[in-house]
PDB file of C-alpha atoms in Angstrom:
ATOM      1  CA  MET A   1     -10.563   0.403  19.531  1.00 41.00           C
ATOM      2  CA  VAL A   2      -8.788   3.717  19.768  1.00 50.00           C
ATOM      3  CA  ALA A   3      -5.548   4.192  18.919  1.00 54.00           C
ATOM      4  CA  ALA A   4      -2.696   5.391  20.901  1.00 54.00           C
ATOM      5  CA  PRO A   5      -2.291   9.551  20.499  1.00 60.00           C
ATOM      6  CA  GLU A   6       1.229   9.790  18.540  1.00 66.00           C
ATOM      7  CA  THR A   7       3.900  12.256  19.860  1.00 77.00           C
ATOM      8  CA  LEU A   8       3.687  16.118  18.752  1.00 76.00           C
ATOM      9  CA  ALA A   9       6.393  16.688  16.312  1.00 83.00           C
ATOM     10  CA  PRO A  10       6.211  20.116  16.056  1.00 85.00           C
ATOM     11  CA  VAL A  11       7.421  21.356  11.570  1.00 84.00           C
ATOM     12  CA  PRO A  12       8.587  24.435  10.654  1.00 83.00           C
ATOM     13  CA  ALA A  13       6.140  26.136   8.642  1.00 82.00           C
ATOM     14  CA  ASP A  14       5.576  30.581   7.570  1.00 80.00           C
ATOM     15  CA  TRP A  15       1.877  31.975   7.380  1.00 77.00           C
ATOM     16  CA  ASN A  16       2.102  31.886   2.908  1.00 80.00           C
ATOM     17  CA  ASN A  17       3.077  28.376   2.705  1.00 86.00           C
ATOM     18  CA  ILE A  18       0.832  26.872   6.280  1.00 89.00           C
ATOM     19  CA  VAL A  19      -2.164  25.835   3.682  1.00 91.00           C
ATOM     20  CA  ALA A  20      -0.673  24.014   0.898  1.00 92.00           C
ATOM     21  CA  GLY A  21       1.983  22.292   3.731  1.00 92.00           C
ATOM     22  CA  LEU A  22      -1.952  20.703   5.172  1.00 93.00           C
ATOM     23  CA  GLN A  23      -2.938  19.655   1.556  1.00 93.00           C
ATOM     24  CA  ALA A  24       0.281  18.160   1.322  1.00 93.00           C
ATOM     25  CA  ASP A  25      -0.410  16.198   4.765  1.00 90.00           C
ATOM     26  CA  ARG A  26       3.088  17.376   5.612  1.00 91.00           C
ATOM     27  CA  TYR A  27       1.220  18.265   9.182  1.00 90.00           C
ATOM     28  CA  ASP A  28      -2.632  16.536  11.306  1.00 90.00           C
ATOM     29  CA  PHE A  29      -2.739  20.697  12.660  1.00 90.00           C
ATOM     30  CA  ALA A  30      -1.778  24.325  11.821  1.00 92.00           C
ATOM     31  CA  ALA A  31      -2.737  26.113  14.840  1.00 88.00           C
ATOM     32  CA  ASN A  32      -3.694  30.170  15.292  1.00 85.00           C
ATOM     33  CA  LEU A  33      -5.215  30.150  11.976  1.00 88.00           C
ATOM     34  CA  ASP A  34      -7.695  32.586  10.797  1.00 86.00           C
ATOM     35  CA  ALA A  35     -11.045  31.106  10.063  1.00 88.00           C
ATOM     36  CA  THR A  36     -10.797  32.662   6.465  1.00 85.00           C
ATOM     37  CA  VAL A  37     -13.233  32.085   3.706  1.00 88.00           C
ATOM     38  CA  GLU A  38     -10.046  32.170   1.586  1.00 87.00           C
ATOM     39  CA  ARG A  39      -8.543  29.508   3.793  1.00 89.00           C
ATOM     40  CA  SER A  40     -11.962  27.571   3.756  1.00 91.00           C
ATOM     41  CA  LEU A  41     -12.187  27.081   0.103  1.00 93.00           C
ATOM     42  CA  ALA A  42      -8.576  24.684   1.756  1.00 94.00           C
ATOM     43  CA  ILE A  43      -8.727  23.579   3.989  1.00 95.00           C
ATOM     44  CA  ARG A  44     -11.568  23.032   7.420  1.00 95.00           C
ATOM     45  CA  PHE A  45     -11.221  24.376  11.205  1.00 95.00           C
ATOM     46  CA  THR A  46     -11.831  23.308  14.516  1.00 96.00           C
ATOM     47  CA  ASP A  47     -13.887  24.882  16.818  1.00 95.00           C
ATOM     48  CA  PRO A  48     -12.724  29.024  17.751  1.00 94.00           C
ATOM     49  CA  VAL A  49      -9.624  28.153  20.359  1.00 92.00           C
ATOM     50  CA  TYR A  50      -9.310  32.394  21.602  1.00 86.00           C
ATOM     51  CA  GLU A  51     -10.508  35.627  19.785  1.00 88.00           C
ATOM     52  CA  TYR A  52      -8.470  38.623  19.289  1.00 88.00           C
ATOM     53  CA  GLN A  53      -8.300  41.717  17.486  1.00 91.00           C
ATOM     54  CA  GLY A  54      -5.407  42.313  14.938  1.00 95.00           C
ATOM     55  CA  VAL A  55      -2.586  45.170  16.762  1.00 97.00           C
ATOM     56  CA  LEU A  56      -0.055  47.677  15.629  1.00 98.00           C
ATOM     57  CA  VAL A  57       4.090  47.490  17.897  1.00 98.00           C
ATOM     58  CA  ALA A  58       5.882  50.223  16.913  1.00 98.00           C
ATOM     59  CA  LYS A  59       9.106  51.654  18.457  1.00 98.00           C
ATOM     60  CA  THR A  60       7.452  53.755  21.410  1.00 97.00           C
ATOM     61  CA  ASP A  61       9.779  56.570  21.372  1.00 97.00           C
ATOM     62  CA  SER A  62       8.512  56.611  17.728  1.00 97.00           C
ATOM     63  CA  PRO A  63       5.622  59.770  16.793  1.00 97.00           C
ATOM     64  CA  TYR A  64       2.270  57.043  17.007  1.00 97.00           C
ATOM     65  CA  ARG A  65       0.211  57.561  19.401  1.00 97.00           C
ATOM     66  CA  THR A  66      -3.756  56.048  17.069  1.00 97.00           C
ATOM     67  CA  SER A  67      -3.865  54.163  14.514  1.00 96.00           C
ATOM     68  CA  ALA A  68      -4.282  56.776  12.423  1.00 96.00           C
ATOM     69  CA  ASP A  69      -1.121  58.128  12.795  1.00 97.00           C
ATOM     70  CA  VAL A  70       0.224  55.141  11.310  1.00 97.00           C
ATOM     71  CA  LEU A  71      -1.935  54.677   8.503  1.00 95.00           C
ATOM     72  CA  SER A  72      -1.437  58.496   7.095  1.00 95.00           C
ATOM     73  CA  SER A  73       2.436  58.013   7.808  1.00 96.00           C
ATOM     74  CA  GLY A  74       3.581  57.548   4.321  1.00 94.00           C
ATOM     75  CA  GLN A  75       5.359  54.684   6.115  1.00 97.00           C
ATOM     76  CA  PRO A  76       4.732  50.963   5.075  1.00 98.00           C
ATOM     77  CA  ILE A  77       3.268  48.445   7.565  1.00 98.00           C
ATOM     78  CA  ALA A  78       5.252  45.055   8.556  1.00 98.00           C
ATOM     79  CA  THR A  79       3.415  41.808   8.834  1.00 96.00           C
ATOM     80  CA  ALA A  80       3.502  37.975   7.952  1.00 92.00           C
ATOM     81  CA  GLN A  81       3.460  37.359   4.376  1.00 92.00           C
ATOM     82  CA  GLY A  82      -0.039  34.947   4.051  1.00 86.00           C
ATOM     83  CA  SER A  83      -1.488  35.665   7.501  1.00 85.00           C
ATOM     84  CA  ALA A  84      -5.097  37.951   6.913  1.00 85.00           C
ATOM     85  CA  PRO A  85      -3.633  40.708   8.925  1.00 89.00           C
ATOM     86  CA  GLU A  86      -1.359  41.589   5.289  1.00 91.00           C
ATOM     87  CA  ALA A  87      -4.575  40.825   3.460  1.00 90.00           C
ATOM     88  CA  THR A  88      -5.793  43.411   5.403  1.00 91.00           C
ATOM     89  CA  LEU A  89      -3.674  45.633   5.047  1.00 93.00           C
ATOM     90  CA  ARG A  90      -4.175  46.066   1.227  1.00 93.00           C
ATOM     91  CA  ASN A  91      -8.007  45.690   1.274  1.00 92.00           C
ATOM     92  CA  LEU A  92      -7.234  49.088   3.370  1.00 92.00           C
ATOM     93  CA  GLY A  93      -4.711  50.283   0.948  1.00 92.00           C
ATOM     94  CA  VAL A  94      -1.866  51.610   2.763  1.00 93.00           C
ATOM     95  CA  SER A  95       1.622  50.003   2.066  1.00 95.00           C
ATOM     96  CA  VAL A  96       2.305  46.941   3.447  1.00 96.00           C
ATOM     97  CA  GLN A  97       6.063  45.607   3.586  1.00 96.00           C
ATOM     98  CA  SER A  98       5.061  41.388   3.181  1.00 95.00           C
ATOM     99  CA  ILE A  99       7.824  39.666   5.841  1.00 95.00           C
ATOM    100  CA  ASP A 100       8.082  35.960   6.024  1.00 92.00           C
ATOM    101  CA  ASN A 101       7.004  36.164   9.574  1.00 91.00           C
ATOM    102  CA  TYR A 102       6.372  38.022  12.886  1.00 92.00           C
ATOM    103  CA  THR A 103       9.797  37.407  14.186  1.00 93.00           C
ATOM    104  CA  ASN A 104      11.114  39.201  11.335  1.00 95.00           C
ATOM    105  CA  ALA A 105       8.938  41.713  10.650  1.00 96.00           C
ATOM    106  CA  ILE A 106       8.988  43.238  14.134  1.00 97.00           C
ATOM    107  CA  ALA A 107      13.259  43.293  13.326  1.00 97.00           C
ATOM    108  CA  THR A 108      11.787  45.061  10.090  1.00 97.00           C
ATOM    109  CA  VAL A 109       9.996  48.058  12.360  1.00 98.00           C
ATOM    110  CA  GLN A 110      12.927  47.785  15.300  1.00 97.00           C
ATOM    111  CA  ALA A 111      15.685  48.439  11.964  1.00 97.00           C
ATOM    112  CA  GLY A 112      13.275  51.763  11.448  1.00 96.00           C
ATOM    113  CA  ARG A 113      12.133  50.650   7.593  1.00 97.00           C
ATOM    114  CA  ALA A 114       8.638  49.660   8.902  1.00 98.00           C
ATOM    115  CA  ALA A 115       6.139  52.716  11.137  1.00 98.00           C
ATOM    116  CA  ALA A 116       4.647  49.167  13.156  1.00 98.00           C
ATOM    117  CA  GLU A 117       3.524  45.766  12.721  1.00 98.00           C
ATOM    118  CA  PHE A 118       0.110  44.792  11.727  1.00 97.00           C
ATOM    119  CA  THR A 119      -0.805  41.156  14.382  1.00 95.00           C
ATOM    120  CA  ASP A 120      -2.507  39.711  16.268  1.00 90.00           C
ATOM    121  CA  LEU A 121      -2.509  40.577  19.936  1.00 88.00           C
ATOM    122  CA  PRO A 122      -1.301  37.353  21.611  1.00 85.00           C
ATOM    123  CA  THR A 123       1.691  38.354  19.020  1.00 91.00           C
ATOM    124  CA  ALA A 124       2.634  41.885  19.798  1.00 95.00           C
ATOM    125  CA  GLU A 125       1.673  41.106  23.526  1.00 93.00           C
ATOM    126  CA  SER A 126       4.749  38.594  23.878  1.00 92.00           C
ATOM    127  CA  GLN A 127       6.989  40.631  21.942  1.00 96.00           C
ATOM    128  CA  ALA A 128       6.133  44.039  23.878  1.00 96.00           C
ATOM    129  CA  GLN A 129       6.819  41.602  26.628  1.00 94.00           C
ATOM    130  CA  ALA A 130      10.317  40.242  25.486  1.00 95.00           C
ATOM    131  CA  ASP A 131      10.916  44.020  24.620  1.00 97.00           C
ATOM    132  CA  PRO A 132      10.401  46.875  26.626  1.00 96.00           C
ATOM    133  CA  THR A 133      11.352  49.927  23.544  1.00 97.00           C
ATOM    134  CA  LEU A 134       7.963  48.429  21.653  1.00 98.00           C
ATOM    135  CA  LYS A 135       4.549  49.164  22.255  1.00 98.00           C
ATOM    136  CA  ILE A 136       0.933  48.055  21.270  1.00 98.00           C
ATOM    137  CA  ILE A 137      -1.189  50.651  19.600  1.00 98.00           C
ATOM    138  CA  VAL A 138      -5.094  49.050  19.740  1.00 97.00           C
ATOM    139  CA  PRO A 139      -6.701  50.294  16.153  1.00 96.00           C
ATOM    140  CA  GLU A 140      -9.905  51.886  17.911  1.00 94.00           C
ATOM    141  CA  PRO A 141     -12.371  51.441  16.518  1.00 94.00           C
ATOM    142  CA  ALA A 142     -11.105  48.004  15.770  1.00 94.00           C
ATOM    143  CA  LEU A 143      -8.839  46.982  11.739  1.00 95.00           C
ATOM    144  CA  TYR A 144      -9.216  43.296  12.431  1.00 92.00           C
ATOM    145  CA  SER A 145     -11.234  40.898  14.394  1.00 91.00           C
ATOM    146  CA  ALA A 146     -11.065  37.304  13.545  1.00 88.00           C
ATOM    147  CA  THR A 147     -11.724  33.794  15.644  1.00 89.00           C
ATOM    148  CA  ALA A 148      -8.303  31.929  15.925  1.00 88.00           C
ATOM    149  CA  ASN A 149      -8.564  27.491  15.127  1.00 93.00           C
ATOM    150  CA  TYR A 150      -6.108  24.855  14.456  1.00 93.00           C
ATOM    151  CA  GLY A 151      -6.458  24.317  10.816  1.00 94.00           C
ATOM    152  CA  VAL A 152      -6.854  20.475   9.662  1.00 95.00           C
ATOM    153  CA  PRO A 153      -6.954  19.136   5.752  1.00 95.00           C
ATOM    154  CA  ASN A 154     -10.215  19.034   3.877  1.00 93.00           C
ATOM    155  CA  THR A 155      -9.559  15.010   4.508  1.00 93.00           C
ATOM    156  CA  VAL A 156     -10.055  15.193   8.322  1.00 93.00           C
ATOM    157  CA  ASP A 157     -13.042  12.915   9.347  1.00 93.00           C
ATOM    158  CA  PRO A 158     -16.374  13.909  10.911  1.00 95.00           C
ATOM    159  CA  TRP A 159     -15.435  11.733  14.134  1.00 95.00           C
ATOM    160  CA  SER A 160     -11.798  13.252  14.286  1.00 94.00           C
ATOM    161  CA  LEU A 161     -12.744  16.722  14.022  1.00 95.00           C
ATOM    162  CA  GLN A 162     -15.048  16.443  16.998  1.00 96.00           C
ATOM    163  CA  THR A 163     -13.328  14.751  18.979  1.00 95.00           C
ATOM    164  CA  VAL A 164     -10.719  17.494  18.945  1.00 94.00           C
ATOM    165  CA  ASN A 165     -14.236  20.501  19.115  1.00 95.00           C
ATOM    166  CA  ILE A 166     -14.522  18.951  22.808  1.00 96.00           C
ATOM    167  CA  ALA A 167     -11.280  18.609  23.655  1.00 94.00           C
ATOM    168  CA  ILE A 168     -11.474  22.014  22.981  1.00 93.00           C
ATOM    169  CA  GLN A 169     -14.363  23.785  25.044  1.00 95.00           C
ATOM    170  CA  ARG A 170     -12.936  21.758  27.782  1.00 95.00           C
ATOM    171  CA  ALA A 171      -9.421  23.076  27.279  1.00 93.00           C
ATOM    172  CA  LYS A 172     -11.898  26.321  27.456  1.00 93.00           C
ATOM    173  CA  ASP A 173     -14.436  25.384  30.056  1.00 95.00           C
ATOM    174  CA  SER A 174     -11.724  24.157  32.343  1.00 95.00           C
ATOM    175  CA  GLY A 175      -9.493  28.065  31.893  1.00 93.00           C
ATOM    176  CA  ARG A 176      -6.603  25.394  31.290  1.00 92.00           C
ATOM    177  CA  LEU A 177      -6.485  26.606  27.645  1.00 86.00           C
ATOM    178  CA  ALA A 178      -6.541  30.185  29.260  1.00 85.00           C
ATOM    179  CA  LYS A 179      -3.706  29.042  31.349  1.00 88.00           C
ATOM    180  CA  ALA A 180      -1.744  27.275  28.823  1.00 84.00           C
ATOM    181  CA  TYR A 181      -2.181  30.881  26.482  1.00 75.00           C
ATOM    182  CA  GLN A 182      -0.926  33.191  30.628  1.00 75.00           C
ATOM    183  CA  ASP A 183       2.205  30.214  30.732  1.00 77.00           C
TER     184      ASP A 183
END
């Protein structure tokens, strides 16, 4: 017999402690996690929910038009501490300003303390839609691309993981997932 679903109870977390929260059973799922090798050593992942590339968000009146402009500016690039985009910037050898979350990272750009923010496209889109003084710079070629998945504790049983993966696929196939992101 299958138990009735529990009520959804969002739990606040930062990128720099989200994996530790899964390991400590603080929560059952972590949304929008990039499946990286490092994280896969500590937790498991569902099938991908969506794919995206990393983009830069800058002030519209900034002189930056391309990712090369931003990367060669000598100015720090803000990103969320503990995020996969942060690791990408560090591997590129650019000056990184690690901030506790993306909301504060974009505030750092708006305050002029960073040339741009490096984030995922869905986050950048919501920031640019909310603030017309921001623009999105799409790197060509891509600096980073990934799939966003749900992270789950290593202790998740295979049947439960399979059930979640089926639900993800059905939501994608029916268009409900795309509509949810659009809304």
